[in-house]
Amino acid sequence: MTLLSRSLQLVLIFAGFVNLCHASLHFLRGRPRGGMLPAPAADAIHVKDLPQDQWFTQRLDHFDDSNTKTWQQRYFYNDKFFKKPDGPVFLSIGGEGEANPIWLTVGDMMKNAQVFGAFTFLLEHRFYGKSHPTSDMSDASLRYLNSEQALADLAAFRNAMTKKFNLTSSKWISFGGSYPGSLSAWFRLKYPHLVNGAVASSAPVFAKLDFTKYMEVVTASLGTTGQDCVKNVANATETLKSLLSSEQGAKQLTELFSLCEPLDKDNGDDVATFATDLSGNFAGVVQYNKDNRAFEGAVGTNITIDTLCGIMNNEDIGDPLARYAKINSLLLQTYGSKCLDSSYKNMMTSLQNTSWNSSASEGGRQWMYQTCTEFGFYQTSDSANQPFGKLFPLKFSIQQCMDIFGPQFNAANIQRGIDQTNTNYGGYGISSSKIVFPNGSIDPWHALGIVKNVSSTEQAIFIEGTAHCANMYPARPSDPPQLVEARQRIQEHIKMWLTGDSSIAS
């Protein structure tokens, strides 16, 4: 089994792993395989205890009345805690990965569902998981994939479930993490008459073309162990760059980093893919540092910032480049990969596949499309305040969009889509009410999120020392006090939204 480029990495970070001849990318544009909210393993809970697949007839295009096509959207529900006819409804929003019903059995939302007696739903996002609105993922089909259609899906679903389960007296609260966190906030923004409050965890609400702050936060997070770690990564990068100047050096890198194919030092796209993969080793660990994914059966949860910096600072391993390679070997071993596929051509071949039976259907092609049309989020090396060199600049991300979807996906057109997203939803200036925005200081995505209060009813909860969506996972005794407090504040906001008592969360 090989590991396709973790550049596919730095587009992809929201369920289970698919058995393929070649493993799909581990980490693409901030999205790990399975989605930004890593998905549970099937054996994490007894299968018979999980809510079963349900199907809802959804419109293909909510904004074209002449288009009458429909499709079947998957959802799950759990009414275990729902005891009163006017009890609340909690809606968990699916994102850029397969929806997993374990989230309707464990986690902070379900803890609050028990506290407040809530009926709970999980709706899978169109074009992800088993929710296939079209026969393939061709460019023509993917034009129906965007956040506005997803929000309209939520509205239609909410109204239909209200009738089906006689929930006419219930207040609805939406929940989401990462991209679904943004959807949760935007659902409240766009459909305030349908949802009474929203929890938007680790939500990147501001779309941005060149997301340089991502690597800056990764760097700052590595620096929490001391500056030697960052310095040693920078030294490794400099040695790597010097080796790229000769064929012998490229051969040495191929062997040192266990590449599946010889590194072509003269192919800028291959070099950029390789460099992105190596930085992705660090970014992926930082993004999920010390979270509680272990309950899901997730792989690699024991690898933390301390692990990485412990290796980078260990002189017994060799020079900084040898330590850099040691981390790559550790990640390959952890994910069961014999070699690292840093071939740009292989990455493009995978992402150009439009079949639902391809590895790209796991979410890579779809998420890439959304970044190329709505969000950007390109985690580039363009900042001087990071140790990974200048080897994967913005033009590399733009080139991927053009090579996968066509020359019209150039920087100017991508920027137009990003501008429209921020105009549509407000970006950092989102103007709504009854939304809470939890973010962790270690999480690189917090740079595009709400970390200061927008208004008296749009509140930020900034959690020092925690990573992506940490507040959403089941509590554990080792949770730091600031995470415990954050979950309590979220619960207070929910109570305020349900009771109308504004003094509760003040």
Short mmCIF file of C-alpha atoms in Angstrom, two decimals:
data_model
loop_
_atom_site.label_atom_id
_atom_site.label_comp_id
_atom_site.label_asym_id
_atom_site.label_seq_id
_atom_site.Cartn_x
_atom_site.Cartn_y
_atom_site.Cartn_z
CA MET A 1 0.00 0.00 0.00
CA THR A 2 1.34 3.43 -0.87
CA LEU A 3 0.42 6.81 0.51
CA LEU A 4 -0.63 9.26 -2.20
CA SER A 5 0.61 12.79 -1.77
CA ARG A 6 -0.16 14.56 1.46
CA SER A 7 -0.60 17.58 -0.79
CA LEU A 8 -3.92 16.09 -1.47
CA GLN A 9 -3.50 16.45 2.22
CA LEU A 10 -3.34 20.18 2.37
CA VAL A 11 -6.87 20.56 0.64
CA LEU A 12 -8.63 17.79 2.32
CA ILE A 13 -9.08 18.25 6.78
CA PHE A 14 -14.05 16.73 8.01
CA ALA A 15 -15.71 8.27 7.57
CA GLY A 16 -13.81 5.27 7.64
CA PHE A 17 -10.85 4.12 5.65
CA VAL A 18 -11.47 2.44 2.30
CA ASN A 19 -9.47 -0.59 1.21
CA LEU A 20 -7.81 0.37 -2.06
CA CYS A 21 -4.83 -0.79 -4.07
CA HIS A 22 -3.30 2.60 -3.31
CA ALA A 23 -4.22 4.51 -0.20
CA SER A 24 -5.75 7.89 -0.94
CA LEU A 25 -4.05 11.00 0.29
CA HIS A 26 -3.57 11.30 4.01
CA PHE A 27 -3.91 15.08 4.23
CA LEU A 28 -5.17 17.48 1.51
CA ARG A 29 -5.39 21.25 2.01
CA GLY A 30 -5.89 20.82 5.71
CA ARG A 31 -8.35 17.96 5.28
CA PRO A 32 -7.26 14.50 6.41
CA ARG A 33 -8.65 11.44 4.77
CA GLY A 34 -12.25 11.00 5.86
CA GLY A 35 -12.88 14.67 6.49
CA MET A 36 -11.84 17.44 8.85
CA LEU A 37 -13.73 15.91 11.73
CA PRO A 38 -11.96 12.52 11.63
CA ALA A 39 -14.41 9.67 11.33
CA PRO A 40 -14.90 6.85 13.82
CA ALA A 41 -13.80 3.31 13.12
CA ALA A 42 -16.61 0.78 12.81
CA ASP A 43 -15.44 -1.20 15.83
CA ALA A 44 -15.40 1.82 18.16
CA ILE A 45 -18.93 0.93 19.22
CA HIS A 46 -21.07 -2.14 18.64
CA VAL A 47 -22.65 -1.81 15.20
CA LYS A 48 -26.10 -2.82 16.41
CA ASP A 49 -26.12 0.16 18.75
CA LEU A 50 -25.59 2.70 15.98
CA PRO A 51 -28.51 4.56 14.36
CA GLN A 52 -29.34 3.05 10.99
CA ASP A 53 -29.29 4.69 7.55
CA GLN A 54 -32.36 6.74 6.68
CA TRP A 55 -33.08 8.43 3.36
CA PHE A 56 -34.70 11.74 2.50
CA THR A 57 -35.87 12.89 -0.94
CA GLN A 58 -33.97 16.10 -1.62
CA ARG A 59 -34.07 18.56 -4.53
CA LEU A 60 -31.03 18.64 -6.79
CA ASP A 61 -31.19 22.41 -7.30
CA HIS A 62 -32.99 24.53 -4.72
CA PHE A 63 -32.60 27.71 -6.76
CA ASP A 64 -33.96 26.66 -10.14
CA ASP A 65 -37.69 25.96 -10.07
CA SER A 66 -37.55 24.51 -13.57
CA ASN A 67 -35.24 21.75 -12.35
CA THR A 68 -37.45 19.08 -10.79
CA LYS A 69 -34.76 16.44 -10.30
CA THR A 70 -34.45 14.86 -6.88
CA TRP A 71 -32.05 12.48 -5.14
CA GLN A 72 -31.78 10.50 -1.91
CA GLN A 73 -29.85 12.12 0.93
CA ARG A 74 -28.72 10.01 3.86
CA TYR A 75 -29.42 10.90 7.47
CA PHE A 76 -29.51 9.32 10.92
CA TYR A 77 -31.50 10.04 14.05
CA ASN A 78 -31.52 9.14 17.73
CA ASP A 79 -34.57 9.90 19.89
CA LYS A 80 -33.30 8.10 22.99
CA PHE A 81 -33.33 11.23 25.16
CA PHE A 82 -36.42 12.85 23.67
CA LYS A 83 -39.17 12.61 26.31
CA LYS A 84 -41.37 15.71 25.96
CA PRO A 85 -43.36 16.75 22.87
CA ASP A 86 -41.82 20.22 23.00
CA GLY A 87 -38.28 18.99 23.66
CA PRO A 88 -35.46 20.52 21.59
CA VAL A 89 -33.95 19.12 18.40
CA PHE A 90 -30.19 19.01 17.87
CA LEU A 91 -29.02 18.84 14.26
CA SER A 92 -25.46 17.67 13.59
CA ILE A 93 -24.28 18.88 10.18
CA GLY A 94 -22.21 16.58 7.98
CA GLY A 95 -19.26 17.91 6.02
CA GLU A 96 -16.55 16.94 3.56
CA GLY A 97 -16.45 13.28 4.52
CA GLU A 98 -18.77 10.37 5.16
CA ALA A 99 -21.25 10.99 7.97
CA ASN A 100 -20.82 8.51 10.81
CA PRO A 101 -23.69 7.78 13.20
CA ILE A 102 -21.33 7.31 16.14
CA TRP A 103 -21.68 11.08 16.57
CA LEU A 104 -25.31 10.42 17.61
CA THR A 105 -24.12 8.18 20.45
CA VAL A 106 -21.09 9.98 21.94
CA GLY A 107 -19.52 13.41 22.10
CA ASP A 108 -20.40 16.75 23.63
CA MET A 109 -23.56 17.28 21.55
CA MET A 110 -24.96 13.98 22.84
CA LYS A 111 -24.02 14.86 26.40
CA ASN A 112 -26.10 18.02 26.01
CA ALA A 113 -28.85 16.05 24.28
CA GLN A 114 -29.15 13.99 27.44
CA VAL A 115 -29.13 17.11 29.64
CA PHE A 116 -31.84 18.88 27.62
CA GLY A 117 -33.83 15.86 26.40
CA ALA A 118 -33.15 16.47 22.73
CA PHE A 119 -34.13 14.59 19.59
CA THR A 120 -30.93 14.34 17.50
CA PHE A 121 -30.28 14.18 13.75
CA LEU A 122 -27.18 13.88 11.59
CA LEU A 123 -27.52 14.92 7.93
CA GLU A 124 -24.85 13.86 5.45
CA HIS A 125 -23.55 16.60 3.11
CA ARG A 126 -24.46 16.32 -0.57
CA PHE A 127 -21.73 14.67 -2.70
CA TYR A 128 -20.02 13.08 0.33
CA GLY A 129 -20.34 9.63 1.83
CA LYS A 130 -23.31 7.82 0.30
CA SER A 131 -25.25 10.97 -0.55
CA HIS A 132 -24.83 11.04 -4.33
CA PRO A 133 -27.05 13.61 -6.05
CA THR A 134 -25.71 12.74 -9.51
CA SER A 135 -24.42 9.70 -11.38
CA ASP A 136 -20.79 10.85 -11.19
CA MET A 137 -18.47 13.61 -10.00
CA SER A 138 -17.94 15.24 -13.38
CA ASP A 139 -17.50 19.00 -13.61
CA ALA A 140 -21.11 19.29 -14.81
CA SER A 141 -22.31 17.36 -11.76
CA LEU A 142 -20.18 19.24 -9.25
CA ARG A 143 -21.82 22.55 -10.14
CA TYR A 144 -24.51 21.41 -7.70
CA LEU A 145 -21.92 21.19 -4.92
CA ASN A 146 -21.63 24.36 -2.88
CA SER A 147 -22.39 25.68 0.58
CA GLU A 148 -25.58 27.48 -0.48
CA GLN A 149 -27.12 24.27 -1.82
CA ALA A 150 -26.00 22.50 1.38
CA LEU A 151 -27.71 25.12 3.54
CA ALA A 152 -30.89 24.81 1.49
CA ASP A 153 -30.65 21.04 2.01
CA LEU A 154 -30.58 21.66 5.76
CA ALA A 155 -33.63 23.93 5.56
CA ALA A 156 -35.66 21.45 3.52
CA PHE A 157 -34.59 18.61 5.80
CA ARG A 158 -35.49 20.55 8.92
CA ASN A 159 -39.00 21.30 7.65
CA ALA A 160 -39.60 17.72 6.49
CA MET A 161 -38.42 16.17 9.78
CA THR A 162 -40.57 18.61 11.76
CA LYS A 163 -43.61 17.17 9.98
CA LYS A 164 -42.49 13.55 9.93
CA PHE A 165 -41.73 13.36 13.66
CA ASN A 166 -44.30 15.95 14.80
CA LEU A 167 -41.67 18.34 16.16
CA THR A 168 -43.74 21.49 15.58
CA SER A 169 -43.25 22.75 19.15
CA SER A 170 -39.51 22.10 19.28
CA LYS A 171 -36.63 24.54 19.09
CA TRP A 172 -33.75 23.52 16.82
CA ILE A 173 -30.04 23.93 17.57
CA SER A 174 -27.40 23.20 14.91
CA PHE A 175 -23.93 21.78 15.57
CA GLY A 176 -20.89 21.44 13.32
CA GLY A 177 -17.12 21.29 13.40
CA SER A 178 -14.66 22.77 10.87
CA TYR A 179 -16.43 23.34 7.51
CA PRO A 180 -19.71 22.05 9.04
CA GLY A 181 -19.03 24.52 11.85
CA SER A 182 -19.19 27.29 9.25
CA LEU A 183 -22.37 25.74 7.87
CA SER A 184 -23.85 25.73 11.37
CA ALA A 185 -23.19 29.47 11.75
CA TRP A 186 -24.39 30.21 8.23
CA PHE A 187 -27.55 28.14 8.75
CA ARG A 188 -28.46 30.38 11.66
CA LEU A 189 -27.50 33.44 9.57
CA LYS A 190 -29.53 32.49 6.49
CA TYR A 191 -32.47 30.65 8.08
CA PRO A 192 -32.95 32.19 11.56
CA HIS A 193 -36.64 31.24 11.52
CA LEU A 194 -35.68 27.56 11.27
CA VAL A 195 -32.84 27.25 13.78
CA ASN A 196 -32.82 28.88 17.21
CA GLY A 197 -29.09 28.73 17.92
CA ALA A 198 -25.84 27.40 16.49
CA VAL A 199 -22.62 25.89 17.82
CA ALA A 200 -19.89 26.53 15.25
CA SER A 201 -16.76 24.71 16.40
CA SER A 202 -13.40 25.45 14.72
CA ALA A 203 -15.32 27.14 11.92
CA PRO A 204 -13.26 28.87 9.17
CA VAL A 205 -15.89 31.49 8.35
CA PHE A 206 -13.52 33.72 6.36
CA ALA A 207 -12.63 32.45 2.89
CA LYS A 208 -9.10 33.34 1.79
CA LEU A 209 -7.00 32.58 -1.29
CA ASP A 210 -3.49 32.48 0.19
CA PHE A 211 -3.91 31.09 3.71
CA THR A 212 -0.36 31.83 4.86
CA LYS A 213 -1.35 31.99 8.51
CA TYR A 214 -2.00 28.24 8.51
CA MET A 215 1.71 27.44 8.44
CA GLU A 216 2.41 30.35 10.77
CA VAL A 217 0.13 28.82 13.42
CA VAL A 218 1.69 25.40 12.81
CA THR A 219 5.06 27.03 13.46
CA ALA A 220 3.86 28.80 16.60
CA SER A 221 2.35 25.55 17.88
CA LEU A 222 5.64 23.71 17.31
CA GLY A 223 7.32 26.59 19.14
CA THR A 224 5.35 25.86 22.30
CA THR A 225 7.95 23.16 23.01
CA GLY A 226 10.83 25.62 22.53
CA GLN A 227 12.40 27.26 19.50
CA ASP A 228 14.92 24.49 18.84
CA CYS A 229 12.21 22.42 17.13
CA VAL A 230 11.36 25.15 14.61
CA LYS A 231 15.05 25.90 14.08
CA ASN A 232 15.82 22.26 13.35
CA VAL A 233 12.96 21.99 10.85
CA ALA A 234 14.34 25.09 9.10
CA ASN A 235 17.82 23.56 9.04
CA ALA A 236 16.43 20.33 7.57
CA THR A 237 14.65 22.34 4.89
CA GLU A 238 17.84 24.15 3.93
CA THR A 239 19.71 20.86 3.58
CA LEU A 240 16.86 19.44 1.52
CA LYS A 241 16.96 22.45 -0.82
CA SER A 242 20.70 22.07 -1.30
CA LEU A 243 20.29 18.39 -2.23
CA LEU A 244 17.76 19.37 -4.89
CA SER A 245 20.56 21.03 -6.86
CA SER A 246 22.05 17.70 -8.04
CA GLU A 247 20.91 14.32 -9.34
CA GLN A 248 22.83 12.58 -6.59
CA GLY A 249 21.09 14.76 -4.02
CA ALA A 250 17.68 13.95 -5.47
CA LYS A 251 18.54 10.26 -5.33
CA GLN A 252 19.53 10.64 -1.69
CA LEU A 253 16.20 12.31 -0.89
CA THR A 254 14.31 9.56 -2.72
CA GLU A 255 15.93 6.93 -0.53
CA LEU A 256 15.88 8.91 2.71
CA PHE A 257 12.16 9.70 2.49
CA SER A 258 11.08 6.34 0.98
CA LEU A 259 9.56 7.83 -2.15
CA CYS A 260 7.57 5.48 -4.37
CA GLU A 261 9.21 6.92 -7.49
CA PRO A 262 12.55 8.71 -8.04
CA LEU A 263 12.25 12.42 -7.27
CA ASP A 264 12.58 14.56 -10.39
CA LYS A 265 14.41 17.63 -9.13
CA ASP A 266 13.65 19.48 -12.36
CA ASN A 267 9.89 18.95 -12.12
CA GLY A 268 8.65 21.89 -10.05
CA ASP A 269 5.26 20.29 -9.42
CA ASP A 270 6.84 17.10 -8.06
CA VAL A 271 9.17 19.09 -5.83
CA ALA A 272 6.25 21.16 -4.55
CA THR A 273 4.21 18.01 -3.91
CA PHE A 274 7.13 16.46 -2.02
CA ALA A 275 7.67 19.57 0.10
CA THR A 276 3.95 19.85 0.84
CA ASP A 277 3.88 16.23 1.94
CA LEU A 278 6.72 16.74 4.38
CA SER A 279 5.19 19.89 5.86
CA GLY A 280 1.90 17.99 6.03
CA ASN A 281 3.51 15.50 8.41
CA PHE A 282 3.74 18.35 10.89
CA ALA A 283 0.53 20.18 10.00
CA GLY A 284 -1.65 17.10 10.43
CA VAL A 285 -0.26 16.32 13.86
CA VAL A 286 -0.52 19.94 15.02
CA GLN A 287 -4.09 20.29 13.79
CA TYR A 288 -5.27 17.37 15.93
CA ASN A 289 -2.74 17.57 18.75
CA LYS A 290 -3.83 15.66 21.86
CA ASP A 291 -7.50 15.54 20.87
CA ASN A 292 -9.73 12.67 21.90
CA ARG A 293 -10.14 10.84 18.60
CA ALA A 294 -8.95 7.60 20.15
CA PHE A 295 -12.54 6.74 21.06
CA GLU A 296 -13.20 6.51 17.32
CA GLY A 297 -10.39 4.07 16.68
CA ALA A 298 -8.44 6.80 14.89
CA VAL A 299 -4.87 6.11 13.80
CA GLY A 300 -1.93 8.16 15.03
CA THR A 301 -3.52 9.81 18.04
CA ASN A 302 -0.42 8.98 20.09
CA ILE A 303 1.71 11.19 17.81
CA THR A 304 1.72 14.73 19.18
CA ILE A 305 3.68 17.95 18.88
CA ASP A 306 5.86 16.64 21.69
CA THR A 307 6.55 13.51 19.62
CA LEU A 308 7.58 15.49 16.55
CA CYS A 309 9.76 17.96 18.41
CA GLY A 310 11.27 15.18 20.51
CA ILE A 311 12.51 13.62 17.26
CA MET A 312 13.59 16.92 15.67
CA ASN A 313 15.64 17.79 18.77
CA ASN A 314 17.23 14.34 19.15
CA GLU A 315 20.85 14.62 17.98
CA ASP A 316 21.35 10.87 18.40
CA ILE A 317 19.23 10.31 15.27
CA GLY A 318 21.61 12.34 13.11
CA ASP A 319 21.52 15.74 11.47
CA PRO A 320 18.23 17.70 11.17
CA LEU A 321 17.45 16.19 7.75
CA ALA A 322 17.80 12.67 9.16
CA ARG A 323 15.38 13.61 11.94
CA TYR A 324 13.00 15.09 9.35
CA ALA A 325 13.12 11.76 7.51
CA LYS A 326 12.58 9.88 10.77
CA ILE A 327 9.27 11.70 11.22
CA ASN A 328 8.27 10.82 7.66
CA SER A 329 9.05 7.15 8.34
CA LEU A 330 7.02 7.27 11.55
CA LEU A 331 3.99 8.64 9.70
CA LEU A 332 4.33 6.12 6.87
CA GLN A 333 4.51 3.28 9.37
CA THR A 334 1.57 4.66 11.37
CA TYR A 335 -0.66 4.77 8.30
CA GLY A 336 0.50 1.41 6.98
CA SER A 337 2.31 2.77 3.92
CA LYS A 338 5.48 1.36 2.43
CA CYS A 339 6.39 4.47 0.49
CA LEU A 340 5.45 8.11 -0.02
CA ASP A 341 3.91 8.91 -3.40
CA SER A 342 4.94 12.48 -4.14
CA SER A 343 4.21 12.27 -7.85
CA TYR A 344 2.16 15.27 -8.98
CA LYS A 345 0.95 13.28 -11.99
CA ASN A 346 -0.37 10.51 -9.75
CA MET A 347 -2.12 13.03 -7.55
CA MET A 348 -3.78 14.67 -10.56
CA THR A 349 -4.80 11.31 -12.03
CA SER A 350 -6.52 10.46 -8.77
CA LEU A 351 -8.32 13.78 -8.46
CA GLN A 352 -9.41 13.83 -12.10
CA ASN A 353 -11.32 10.57 -11.68
CA THR A 354 -15.06 11.31 -11.71
CA SER A 355 -16.35 7.85 -10.74
CA TRP A 356 -18.08 7.20 -7.45
CA ASN A 357 -16.05 3.97 -7.30
CA SER A 358 -12.71 5.81 -7.32
CA SER A 359 -10.48 6.71 -4.39
CA ALA A 360 -11.19 10.39 -5.14
CA SER A 361 -14.85 9.87 -4.20
CA GLU A 362 -13.79 9.56 -0.57
CA GLY A 363 -13.87 13.34 -0.61
CA GLY A 364 -10.67 14.58 -2.23
CA ARG A 365 -12.12 15.65 -5.56
CA GLN A 366 -15.21 17.18 -4.00
CA TRP A 367 -13.33 19.18 -1.37
CA MET A 368 -10.81 20.30 -3.95
CA TYR A 369 -13.74 21.60 -6.05
CA GLN A 370 -15.17 23.54 -3.14
CA THR A 371 -11.82 25.16 -2.39
CA CYS A 372 -11.39 26.05 -6.08
CA THR A 373 -14.85 27.62 -6.33
CA GLU A 374 -15.79 28.98 -2.88
CA PHE A 375 -13.10 29.02 -0.23
CA GLY A 376 -9.47 28.96 -1.36
CA PHE A 377 -7.89 27.94 1.97
CA TYR A 378 -4.56 27.30 0.20
CA GLN A 379 -1.99 26.51 2.88
CA THR A 380 1.05 27.81 1.05
CA SER A 381 4.70 28.40 1.91
CA ASP A 382 4.48 32.11 1.03
CA SER A 383 5.01 33.38 4.58
CA ALA A 384 8.54 34.06 5.79
CA ASN A 385 7.44 33.12 9.32
CA GLN A 386 7.57 29.35 8.87
CA PRO A 387 10.40 26.80 8.53
CA PHE A 388 9.25 24.77 5.51
CA GLY A 389 10.90 26.88 2.80
CA LYS A 390 9.28 28.48 -0.24
CA LEU A 391 8.71 25.26 -2.15
CA PHE A 392 4.87 25.20 -2.36
CA PRO A 393 3.75 28.75 -3.23
CA LEU A 394 0.26 29.93 -4.15
CA LYS A 395 0.78 29.28 -7.86
CA PHE A 396 1.16 25.56 -7.06
CA SER A 397 -2.33 25.47 -5.50
CA ILE A 398 -3.82 27.41 -8.39
CA GLN A 399 -2.18 25.03 -10.86
CA GLN A 400 -3.91 22.10 -9.17
CA CYS A 401 -7.32 23.70 -9.67
CA MET A 402 -6.56 24.35 -13.35
CA ASP A 403 -5.18 20.87 -13.98
CA ILE A 404 -8.16 19.14 -12.34
CA PHE A 405 -11.08 21.32 -13.43
CA GLY A 406 -9.81 23.35 -16.38
CA PRO A 407 -7.99 26.60 -17.23
CA GLN A 408 -10.97 28.73 -16.22
CA PHE A 409 -10.08 27.95 -12.60
CA ASN A 410 -7.35 30.56 -12.55
CA ALA A 411 -6.44 32.83 -9.66
CA ALA A 412 -8.76 35.66 -10.74
CA ASN A 413 -11.81 33.42 -11.00
CA ILE A 414 -11.05 31.61 -7.76
CA GLN A 415 -10.75 34.98 -6.04
CA ARG A 416 -14.16 35.99 -7.42
CA GLY A 417 -15.69 32.91 -5.81
CA ILE A 418 -13.95 33.67 -2.52
CA ASP A 419 -15.16 37.28 -2.60
CA GLN A 420 -18.70 36.06 -3.23
CA THR A 421 -18.48 33.70 -0.25
CA ASN A 422 -17.38 36.46 2.09
CA THR A 423 -19.99 38.85 0.69
CA ASN A 424 -22.68 36.20 1.07
CA TYR A 425 -21.90 35.21 4.66
CA GLY A 426 -19.99 38.21 6.05
CA GLY A 427 -16.65 36.58 6.80
CA TYR A 428 -15.22 37.81 10.09
CA GLY A 429 -18.08 40.31 10.25
CA ILE A 430 -20.86 37.74 10.25
CA SER A 431 -23.97 39.55 11.46
CA SER A 432 -26.41 37.22 13.15
CA SER A 433 -27.30 36.18 16.68
CA LYS A 434 -27.30 33.17 19.01
CA ILE A 435 -24.10 31.64 17.65
CA VAL A 436 -21.16 30.42 19.72
CA PHE A 437 -17.72 29.95 18.12
CA PRO A 438 -15.33 27.61 20.00
CA ASN A 439 -11.76 27.61 18.65
CA GLY A 440 -8.48 26.14 19.89
CA SER A 441 -5.22 28.11 19.96
CA ILE A 442 -3.18 25.15 18.62
CA ASP A 443 -5.53 24.67 15.66
CA PRO A 444 -4.22 26.45 12.52
CA TRP A 445 -7.81 26.97 11.31
CA HIS A 446 -8.56 29.38 14.16
CA ALA A 447 -6.85 32.06 12.04
CA LEU A 448 -9.92 32.07 9.77
CA GLY A 449 -12.41 31.80 12.62
CA ILE A 450 -14.12 34.01 15.17
CA VAL A 451 -11.83 34.36 18.18
CA LYS A 452 -13.29 37.58 19.59
CA ASN A 453 -16.92 38.35 20.34
CA VAL A 454 -18.75 39.81 17.33
CA SER A 455 -21.74 40.95 19.36
CA SER A 456 -23.49 40.21 22.63
CA THR A 457 -25.14 37.18 21.03
CA GLU A 458 -22.28 36.06 18.76
CA GLN A 459 -19.76 34.83 21.26
CA ALA A 460 -16.24 33.47 20.82
CA ILE A 461 -14.83 30.78 23.10
CA PHE A 462 -11.06 30.71 22.57
CA ILE A 463 -9.53 27.64 24.19
CA GLU A 464 -5.81 27.90 24.93
CA GLY A 465 -3.80 24.79 24.20
CA THR A 466 -6.41 22.78 22.30
CA ALA A 467 -6.61 21.69 18.68
CA HIS A 468 -9.21 21.28 15.92
CA CYS A 469 -12.77 20.61 17.18
CA ALA A 470 -11.45 19.43 20.55
CA ASN A 471 -14.63 20.52 22.36
CA MET A 472 -16.76 18.16 20.26
CA TYR A 473 -15.17 14.92 21.47
CA PRO A 474 -16.16 12.93 24.56
CA ALA A 475 -14.79 14.33 27.79
CA ARG A 476 -11.96 12.53 29.55
CA PRO A 477 -10.34 13.00 32.99
CA SER A 478 -7.15 14.40 31.46
CA ASP A 479 -8.92 17.27 29.68
CA PRO A 480 -7.36 20.62 30.62
CA PRO A 481 -9.53 22.92 32.76
CA GLN A 482 -9.92 25.44 29.94
CA LEU A 483 -11.52 22.75 27.74
CA VAL A 484 -13.83 21.70 30.56
CA GLU A 485 -14.83 25.34 31.02
CA ALA A 486 -15.43 25.77 27.28
CA ARG A 487 -17.85 22.85 27.19
CA GLN A 488 -19.67 24.29 30.19
CA ARG A 489 -19.99 27.67 28.47
CA ILE A 490 -21.39 26.00 25.36
CA GLN A 491 -23.98 24.26 27.50
CA GLU A 492 -24.91 27.57 29.12
CA HIS A 493 -25.49 29.15 25.71
CA ILE A 494 -27.70 26.24 24.65
CA LYS A 495 -29.73 26.63 27.82
CA MET A 496 -30.08 30.35 27.17
CA TRP A 497 -31.28 29.75 23.59
CA LEU A 498 -33.83 27.20 24.75
CA THR A 499 -35.15 29.11 27.78
CA GLY A 500 -34.71 32.70 26.63
CA ASP A 501 -32.90 33.62 29.85
CA SER A 502 -30.11 35.94 28.65
CA SER A 503 -28.49 36.08 32.10
CA ILE A 504 -27.36 32.43 31.96
CA ALA A 505 -24.34 32.86 29.66
CA SER A 506 -23.42 36.40 30.71
#
